[in-house]
Amino acid sequence: MNEDVFQKALGLLPEIRADILRRVPVELQMFIGLEMNRTKVGDKSKNTTSILNVRKGNLFRSFTKGNPFNILKDTGKGIEFGSKLPYAAIHEYGGVIDHPGTSNGFGKGIPIPAHGIPMPKRAYLAPAIKAFEDQALEQLVIKSMQPIKDLFK
């Protein structure tokens, strides 16, 4: 390989890396959306599936770059990507929500004791990342490497 071409290719790597890091969140958000089930705003029916229902779309939108609830951080070795919404993790991993109880349940003065509310796991991020890695990451990297391929024309 010509030393000049090699040096030019090395010089392109930071720009290529930056391009990949810009594009990954956009493409990954599409895969997140595919892991969610869109329902109507106000639909309070019980979700008996393992798929997360989307009513208003706040969780989905929290993955948009620039959204105040978005976690998008370049670690130097890759990216951290996620949501700061307080309910994001409970949906992804499941768990129990501790309800403190109230003396005015349902706004009708009904006392409700403290109790746990079990939330089933309805993962949306891990399956989206896996689908993205399986279906789109390779093509994204290949497309981003085009400037290096162009050096050999």
Coordinates of C-alpha atoms in Angstrom, one line a residue:
M1 CA 0.0 0.0 0.0
N2 CA 1.2 3.5 -0.8
E3 CA 2.4 5.2 2.3
D4 CA 0.6 8.4 1.3
V5 CA -2.8 6.6 0.9
F6 CA -2.2 4.9 4.2
Q7 CA -1.6 8.3 6.0
K8 CA -4.7 9.8 4.3
A9 CA -6.8 6.8 5.4
L10 CA -5.5 7.3 9.0
G11 CA -6.4 11.0 8.8
L12 CA -10.0 10.1 7.8
L13 CA -10.6 7.8 10.8
P14 CA -11.6 10.5 13.3
E15 CA -14.2 11.9 10.8
I16 CA -15.5 8.4 10.0
R17 CA -15.8 7.6 13.7
A18 CA -17.7 10.9 14.3
D19 CA -20.0 10.1 11.4
I20 CA -20.8 6.7 12.8
L21 CA -21.5 8.1 16.3
R22 CA -23.8 10.7 14.8
R23 CA -25.8 8.2 12.8
V24 CA -26.1 5.3 15.3
P25 CA -28.6 7.0 17.6
V26 CA -30.9 8.0 14.7
E27 CA -31.0 4.5 13.3
L28 CA -31.2 2.9 16.7
Q29 CA -34.3 5.0 17.6
M30 CA -36.1 3.4 14.6
F31 CA -35.4 0.0 16.0
I32 CA -36.6 1.1 19.4
G33 CA -39.9 2.2 17.8
L34 CA -40.3 -1.2 16.3
E35 CA -40.1 -2.8 19.8
M36 CA -43.1 -0.7 21.0
N37 CA -46.8 -1.1 20.3
R38 CA -48.6 2.2 19.5
T39 CA -51.9 2.6 21.3
K40 CA -54.4 5.5 21.5
V41 CA -53.8 8.4 24.0
G42 CA -56.0 7.7 27.0
D43 CA -56.2 4.0 26.5
K44 CA -56.1 2.6 30.0
S45 CA -56.7 -1.0 29.1
K46 CA -54.4 -3.5 30.9
N47 CA -51.4 -4.6 28.8
T48 CA -51.2 -8.3 29.1
T49 CA -48.4 -8.7 26.5
S50 CA -44.6 -8.6 26.8
I51 CA -44.5 -5.6 24.4
L52 CA -44.4 -2.0 25.8
N53 CA -47.4 0.0 24.8
V54 CA -46.9 3.6 23.6
R55 CA -49.6 6.1 24.5
K56 CA -48.1 9.5 24.2
G57 CA -44.6 8.6 22.9
N58 CA -42.6 10.4 25.6
L59 CA -40.3 7.4 26.2
F60 CA -39.7 6.9 22.5
R61 CA -39.0 10.6 22.0
S62 CA -36.6 10.6 24.9
F63 CA -34.1 8.7 22.6
T64 CA -34.1 11.6 20.2
K65 CA -30.8 13.5 20.1
G66 CA -31.2 16.8 21.8
N67 CA -34.2 15.7 23.9
P68 CA -33.5 16.8 27.6
F69 CA -34.2 13.2 28.7
N70 CA -31.8 11.7 26.2
I71 CA -28.5 10.0 27.3
L72 CA -26.1 10.2 24.4
K73 CA -22.4 10.3 25.5
D74 CA -19.3 9.5 23.6
T75 CA -17.1 7.5 26.0
G76 CA -14.1 7.4 23.7
K77 CA -14.7 3.7 23.1
G78 CA -18.3 3.9 22.0
I79 CA -21.5 5.5 23.1
E80 CA -23.7 5.5 26.1
F81 CA -27.3 5.6 24.9
G82 CA -30.5 5.6 26.9
S83 CA -33.3 7.6 28.6
K84 CA -33.3 9.6 31.8
L85 CA -37.1 9.2 32.2
P86 CA -37.9 7.9 35.6
Y87 CA -39.9 5.0 34.2
A88 CA -37.6 3.9 31.5
A89 CA -35.7 1.3 33.5
I90 CA -38.8 -0.3 35.2
H91 CA -40.2 -1.0 31.7
E92 CA -36.9 -2.4 30.4
Y93 CA -36.1 -4.6 33.3
G94 CA -39.4 -5.0 35.3
G95 CA -39.5 -4.7 39.1
V96 CA -41.7 -3.4 41.8
I97 CA -42.9 0.2 42.3
D98 CA -43.2 1.1 45.9
H99 CA -46.5 2.9 46.4
P100 CA -46.5 5.0 49.6
G101 CA -50.2 4.7 50.1
T102 CA -52.7 7.6 50.5
S103 CA -55.7 8.6 52.6
N104 CA -57.5 10.0 49.5
G105 CA -57.5 7.1 47.0
F106 CA -59.1 7.8 43.7
G107 CA -59.8 11.4 44.9
K108 CA -62.7 9.9 47.0
G109 CA -61.1 9.7 50.5
I110 CA -60.5 6.0 50.2
P111 CA -57.5 5.0 52.3
I112 CA -55.0 2.9 50.4
P113 CA -52.2 1.3 52.4
A114 CA -48.6 1.3 51.2
H115 CA -48.0 -1.5 48.8
G116 CA -45.8 -2.7 45.9
I117 CA -47.0 -2.6 42.3
P118 CA -45.3 -5.3 40.3
M119 CA -44.3 -4.2 36.8
P120 CA -43.5 -6.9 34.3
K121 CA -40.4 -6.7 32.1
R122 CA -41.3 -5.2 28.7
A123 CA -37.8 -4.7 27.2
Y124 CA -37.6 -2.3 24.3
L125 CA -34.0 -1.1 24.4
A126 CA -32.0 -4.4 24.6
P127 CA -34.0 -6.1 21.7
A128 CA -33.7 -2.9 19.6
I129 CA -29.9 -2.8 20.1
K130 CA -29.7 -6.5 19.2
A131 CA -31.8 -6.0 16.1
F132 CA -29.8 -2.9 15.1
E133 CA -26.5 -4.8 15.5
D134 CA -27.9 -7.8 13.5
Q135 CA -29.5 -5.8 10.7
A136 CA -28.0 -2.4 10.3
L137 CA -24.7 -1.8 12.0
E138 CA -22.5 -3.5 9.4
Q139 CA -24.0 -1.5 6.6
L140 CA -23.7 1.7 8.5
V141 CA -20.0 1.1 9.1
I142 CA -19.4 0.1 5.4
K143 CA -21.2 3.2 4.2
S144 CA -19.2 5.4 6.6
M145 CA -15.9 3.9 5.3
Q146 CA -16.7 5.0 1.8
P147 CA -14.1 7.9 2.0
I148 CA -11.4 5.3 2.6
K149 CA -12.6 3.2 -0.3
D150 CA -12.5 6.3 -2.5
L151 CA -8.8 6.7 -1.9
F152 CA -8.2 3.6 -4.0
K153 CA -10.0 4.8 -7.1

